[in-house]
Amino acid sequence: MAKILVIEDEASYCDSLMLVLSRAGYEVRIVQSSHQGIREGIAHGPDLVITDWMLKSDLHGGQVAERIRAVHPRVKVIVITGYLDVARQVEESYRFVSEVIQKPFHTAEILGAAERVLN
Amino acid sequence: MDAEGINILLVEDEPAHARLIQRAFEFRTGRWNLTVAGTLTEARAYLAESAPELLITDLVLPDGKGTELFPIDKEGCSFPIVLMTCHGDEQVAVEALKAGATDYVVKSEVTMSRMLRIAERALCQWEDIAKRKRAEKALRQAHDELEERVEQRTSVLAATNRELRLEIADRIAAEEAARRSEDRFTKAFHASPIGLAISTIDEGRFVDVNDVLLRTIGYTRDEVVGRTKARLGVWSTPEDRIQVVRKLKAGEGPEWRHDTLLRTKSGEVRQCVLSVELIDIEGGEYLLSMVDDVTERRQAQQALKQSEERLAGIVDAMIDCMFILNEDYKITWANEFARKTFGEDLVGKTCYRALGRREEPCERCPATMSFANGEVHDNEIETIGVNEKPLILWCTASPVARHDDGRPKTVVLVCRDITQWIEAQETLRQSERLGSLGTLAAGIAHEINNPVGAALLAAETALIVKDNPDEDVRFERCLNNIVTSLDRCGRIVRNMLKFARDEPAEKQPCQISDVISQSRDLVRAYAQRHKTTIRLALDRDLPRVVIGWLDMELVLTNLLHNAIKASADGGQVVVRAELADAGVRISIEDNGCGMTDEQKKHAFDPFHTNWQAHDGTGLGLGITYGIVQDHRGTIELASAPGKGTTMTITLPACEDLVGTSTGLEQHDGEDSGH
């Protein structure tokens, strides 16, 4: 059973993401800040990190994932974002990110992406 | 005694001498009757009887001296006397002559024998004397008569003379006066500060000129006196002179202050004011020309006039209103534009009545301040123009004239109509807002995408759990999530529309920390691109402030943008919020490039940007300043090149601390996340 770490500071997303991903059979942990995300990621070494790009701290999703991958280099990364220009930044500096999902998205999109990345 | 002969009395005591003398007369007997007396007594007896024609007497006689016979009145003697003296008595003889003797002889035989000749000579002499005496007498008589006549005449003459003398005195006085007047004229002529010339009427030949005129025309006296004006050519237009002379001759009175041109020796033409008059000098009529050289004065006047015209031109061409005010705020002068803007009858009115239609000076009147401290002051004054149009004036007052102690006596008030400028600024502010909308679009897109995404997820989740009775709570939570998220979308859109339409921001009491967090979120992506971190250091329990949320968000995002832009890669921007005296102080500090003094000076200018292009929010600090002012707050800037910049905003605390809910709901949840 693949382990997924979700980092999302929008509380309204957390509930739904937990439900949808759990029902799909993943082992899901959700944290709401970048620092919790890094701690959790390093501690457990998830298979996949799904992170919001814009977090309410000085670090964004890409930087958080980068730090986790520094310890666990095989961790896959999916970025979700409400901003339009994240894909470009990812393309330039964070090529380890497998997919960028633009908010708003359907549950099917995140499930599809997770399945693609993990297989 | 023979009446026909000449009677001679001989007084001689010596008979021999008597005979000798008698003999000398004898051969002329008939003609001479000689009587001899031997003593003085006999002689006196003869003389008492009759007067001889000649008396010859010896000096020494037995009873006295012959001279005793001389009459006492020398002049009254009617006969000649011959005195005979002995040798050595010449001195006596001289005395005798003085006493009345006609002649004398020194007694000797010779002289006695020649006595006839001596007698004849004496008679001759006597005759001469008698003639002379007669003549003298006649003369004396004539003289006396004349004297009398003269006296008569003299008394007449004396009277006439007195009159004449008086006349003469008058005349002398008059002559003295004339001489003095002539003196005075001469002195005045040469001392006069204006040029003077005396010339003949017909020819215009110079009789005299003073030094001033010589200096004016550049000739020496010798070159001028005796020459004619025409010859010298000093009249630049000879017809002028002819004209003037004609008028004077026609008795049209003196020609005063006539503008003319004079040509100098060097050919230069001087502008002169000429007065000409006829004067009388020593009975002759001459022209007195008075020449005032006004060339320099005219040039100065011309220059002054030109300068004044230029100044007046400038002042009237100004599209600023310009007034001069005295200490009572009374307008003593106004330029054309001022009269056009506020009416023609400005002078004498007070500025506050004429411009502001007020009963007392405007509140922030710069003239009041200028009068108080003598410095230049300016301020914005709202007023009403002549066509009832509201005007916003930028008024600058500067002292013009001062009292002895330095206090201003008058100030010049220059009022620039900035109504249109302010309108333009408003328009600009709106277009800036619209422009900044685009810049903020990314942030706002995120703002909207987040709740939309949340609602979408919640809705799909609700669909998943709807049939499962165990998930009732979750189902309801999903629906609530959807409602909240969509409400948030709606709010964002509404705010954005308001912002775009530049409606006055709705002010409400807010926690400033919420606005700061929200603004930070909006610039987060920008900060990331610039590899700049934003740290918040916000005190808890700050009093709430009454603000237009979006306006303040705009201010903060703008300041954050600037701070990020100024920072180099790896820079840090620190936002602090803390308690201030009567409100909240927000500071945004960067460790970026900082600003020079020149940049700082213009930082708040409405149209100024230190950036090459408006790549941030595009909002100048000017508009930021305007918004802060609108919130009754202050904004300050501290910066130095290389030392970073700190912008500090102070906002007054909300007076009504009771009740009203805090800003936008979503922030409550976020705060708990930290």
PDB file of C-alpha atoms in Angstrom, chain A residues 6-115:
ATOM      1  CA  VAL A   6      -0.425  15.675   1.568  1.00  0.00           C
ATOM      2  CA  ILE A   7       0.825  19.188   2.474  1.00  0.00           C
ATOM      3  CA  GLU A   8      -2.029  21.715   2.154  1.00  0.00           C
ATOM      4  CA  ASP A   9      -2.684  24.708   4.362  1.00  0.00           C
ATOM      5  CA  GLU A  10      -6.229  25.241   3.061  1.00  0.00           C
ATOM      6  CA  ALA A  11      -8.267  23.389   5.672  1.00  0.00           C
ATOM      7  CA  SER A  12     -11.214  23.132   3.315  1.00  0.00           C
ATOM      8  CA  TYR A  13      -9.193  20.824   1.003  1.00  0.00           C
ATOM      9  CA  CYS A  14      -7.829  18.521   3.637  1.00  0.00           C
ATOM     10  CA  ASP A  15     -11.038  16.766   4.547  1.00  0.00           C
ATOM     11  CA  SER A  16     -11.938  15.881   0.962  1.00  0.00           C
ATOM     12  CA  LEU A  17      -8.410  14.892  -0.076  1.00  0.00           C
ATOM     13  CA  MET A  18      -8.138  12.568   2.914  1.00  0.00           C
ATOM     14  CA  LEU A  19     -11.434  10.894   2.053  1.00  0.00           C
ATOM     15  CA  VAL A  20     -10.851  10.523  -1.670  1.00  0.00           C
ATOM     16  CA  LEU A  21      -7.278   9.246  -1.433  1.00  0.00           C
ATOM     17  CA  SER A  22      -8.037   6.904   1.470  1.00  0.00           C
ATOM     18  CA  ARG A  23     -10.971   5.384  -0.390  1.00  0.00           C
ATOM     19  CA  ALA A  24      -8.618   4.770  -3.356  1.00  0.00           C
ATOM     20  CA  GLY A  25      -6.561   2.564  -1.015  1.00  0.00           C
ATOM     21  CA  TYR A  26      -3.590   4.790  -0.179  1.00  0.00           C
ATOM     22  CA  GLU A  27      -2.140   5.327   3.242  1.00  0.00           C
ATOM     23  CA  VAL A  28      -2.665   9.097   3.625  1.00  0.00           C
ATOM     24  CA  ARG A  29      -1.172  11.641   6.026  1.00  0.00           C
ATOM     25  CA  ILE A  30      -2.160  15.281   5.783  1.00  0.00           C
ATOM     26  CA  VAL A  31      -0.271  18.220   7.300  1.00  0.00           C
ATOM     27  CA  GLN A  32      -1.085  21.957   6.959  1.00  0.00           C
ATOM     28  CA  SER A  33       2.297  23.665   7.012  1.00  0.00           C
ATOM     29  CA  SER A  34       5.604  23.410   5.211  1.00  0.00           C
ATOM     30  CA  HIS A  35       7.597  22.661   8.329  1.00  0.00           C
ATOM     31  CA  GLN A  36       5.235  19.880   9.422  1.00  0.00           C
ATOM     32  CA  GLY A  37       5.487  18.557   5.879  1.00  0.00           C
ATOM     33  CA  ILE A  38       9.300  18.418   5.927  1.00  0.00           C
ATOM     34  CA  ARG A  39       9.343  16.797   9.351  1.00  0.00           C
ATOM     35  CA  GLU A  40       6.709  14.234   8.381  1.00  0.00           C
ATOM     36  CA  GLY A  41       8.269  13.543   4.981  1.00  0.00           C
ATOM     37  CA  ILE A  42      11.770  12.981   6.365  1.00  0.00           C
ATOM     38  CA  ALA A  43      10.444  10.892   9.241  1.00  0.00           C
ATOM     39  CA  HIS A  44       8.309   8.510   7.191  1.00  0.00           C
ATOM     40  CA  GLY A  45       9.705   8.618   3.687  1.00  0.00           C
ATOM     41  CA  PRO A  46       6.409   8.554   1.725  1.00  0.00           C
ATOM     42  CA  ASP A  47       6.149   7.193  -1.815  1.00  0.00           C
ATOM     43  CA  LEU A  48       4.393  10.325  -2.995  1.00  0.00           C
ATOM     44  CA  VAL A  49       4.218  13.888  -1.722  1.00  0.00           C
ATOM     45  CA  ILE A  50       1.241  15.932  -2.898  1.00  0.00           C
ATOM     46  CA  THR A  51       1.907  19.524  -1.936  1.00  0.00           C
ATOM     47  CA  ASP A  52       0.265  22.874  -2.415  1.00  0.00           C
ATOM     48  CA  TRP A  53       2.730  25.246  -4.044  1.00  0.00           C
ATOM     49  CA  MET A  54       1.844  28.370  -2.142  1.00  0.00           C
ATOM     50  CA  LEU A  55       2.137  27.698   1.538  1.00  0.00           C
ATOM     51  CA  LYS A  56       1.768  30.278   4.290  1.00  0.00           C
ATOM     52  CA  SER A  57       5.444  30.316   5.130  1.00  0.00           C
ATOM     53  CA  ASP A  58       8.721  31.330   3.616  1.00  0.00           C
ATOM     54  CA  LEU A  59       8.995  28.021   1.776  1.00  0.00           C
ATOM     55  CA  HIS A  60       6.866  26.931  -1.160  1.00  0.00           C
ATOM     56  CA  GLY A  61       5.848  23.405  -2.124  1.00  0.00           C
ATOM     57  CA  GLY A  62       8.835  22.891  -4.412  1.00  0.00           C
ATOM     58  CA  GLN A  63      11.316  23.749  -1.674  1.00  0.00           C
ATOM     59  CA  VAL A  64       9.528  21.546   0.836  1.00  0.00           C
ATOM     60  CA  ALA A  65       9.635  18.561  -1.577  1.00  0.00           C
ATOM     61  CA  GLU A  66      13.271  19.295  -2.360  1.00  0.00           C
ATOM     62  CA  ARG A  67      14.205  18.954   1.308  1.00  0.00           C
ATOM     63  CA  ILE A  68      12.303  15.699   1.685  1.00  0.00           C
ATOM     64  CA  ARG A  69      13.953  14.334  -1.435  1.00  0.00           C
ATOM     65  CA  ALA A  70      17.338  15.310  -0.074  1.00  0.00           C
ATOM     66  CA  VAL A  71      16.792  12.514   2.440  1.00  0.00           C
ATOM     67  CA  HIS A  72      14.529  10.290   0.346  1.00  0.00           C
ATOM     68  CA  PRO A  73      15.569  10.826  -3.265  1.00  0.00           C
ATOM     69  CA  ARG A  74      12.991   8.450  -4.743  1.00  0.00           C
ATOM     70  CA  VAL A  75       9.981  10.320  -3.356  1.00  0.00           C
ATOM     71  CA  LYS A  76       7.625  11.307  -6.163  1.00  0.00           C
ATOM     72  CA  VAL A  77       6.068  14.778  -6.132  1.00  0.00           C
ATOM     73  CA  ILE A  78       2.780  16.180  -7.362  1.00  0.00           C
ATOM     74  CA  VAL A  79       2.157  19.938  -7.021  1.00  0.00           C
ATOM     75  CA  ILE A  80      -1.289  21.485  -6.728  1.00  0.00           C
ATOM     76  CA  THR A  81      -1.690  25.217  -7.138  1.00  0.00           C
ATOM     77  CA  GLY A  82      -4.082  28.089  -7.626  1.00  0.00           C
ATOM     78  CA  TYR A  83      -1.431  30.143  -9.393  1.00  0.00           C
ATOM     79  CA  LEU A  84      -1.009  30.112 -13.107  1.00  0.00           C
ATOM     80  CA  ASP A  85       2.718  30.384 -13.492  1.00  0.00           C
ATOM     81  CA  VAL A  86       3.816  27.515 -11.223  1.00  0.00           C
ATOM     82  CA  ALA A  87       4.198  25.063 -14.120  1.00  0.00           C
ATOM     83  CA  ARG A  88       6.842  27.328 -15.614  1.00  0.00           C
ATOM     84  CA  GLN A  89       8.777  27.589 -12.328  1.00  0.00           C
ATOM     85  CA  VAL A  90       8.612  23.827 -11.959  1.00  0.00           C
ATOM     86  CA  GLU A  91       9.819  23.345 -15.500  1.00  0.00           C
ATOM     87  CA  GLU A  92      12.756  25.605 -14.786  1.00  0.00           C
ATOM     88  CA  SER A  93      13.889  24.619 -11.305  1.00  0.00           C
ATOM     89  CA  TYR A  94      12.011  21.639  -9.938  1.00  0.00           C
ATOM     90  CA  ARG A  95      12.101  19.003 -12.642  1.00  0.00           C
ATOM     91  CA  PHE A  96      11.620  16.220 -10.105  1.00  0.00           C
ATOM     92  CA  VAL A  97       7.968  17.298  -9.868  1.00  0.00           C
ATOM     93  CA  SER A  98       6.001  14.691 -11.835  1.00  0.00           C
ATOM     94  CA  GLU A  99       2.751  16.587 -12.265  1.00  0.00           C
ATOM     95  CA  VAL A 100       1.292  20.025 -11.636  1.00  0.00           C
ATOM     96  CA  ILE A 101      -2.434  20.100 -11.019  1.00  0.00           C
ATOM     97  CA  GLN A 102      -4.177  23.444 -11.423  1.00  0.00           C
ATOM     98  CA  LYS A 103      -6.811  24.386  -8.879  1.00  0.00           C
ATOM     99  CA  PRO A 104      -9.705  23.951  -9.048  1.00  0.00           C
ATOM    100  CA  PHE A 105      -9.537  20.232  -9.891  1.00  0.00           C
ATOM    101  CA  HIS A 106     -11.825  17.212  -9.832  1.00  0.00           C
ATOM    102  CA  THR A 107     -11.197  14.313  -7.487  1.00  0.00           C
ATOM    103  CA  ALA A 108     -10.643  12.179 -10.552  1.00  0.00           C
ATOM    104  CA  GLU A 109      -7.741  14.360 -11.620  1.00  0.00           C
ATOM    105  CA  ILE A 110      -5.818  13.929  -8.396  1.00  0.00           C
ATOM    106  CA  LEU A 111      -6.565  10.224  -8.289  1.00  0.00           C
ATOM    107  CA  GLY A 112      -5.485   9.795 -11.915  1.00  0.00           C
ATOM    108  CA  ALA A 113      -2.276  11.701 -11.302  1.00  0.00           C
ATOM    109  CA  ALA A 114      -1.432   9.689  -8.198  1.00  0.00           C
ATOM    110  CA  GLU A 115      -1.990   6.439 -10.042  1.00  0.00           C
TER     111      GLU A 115
END
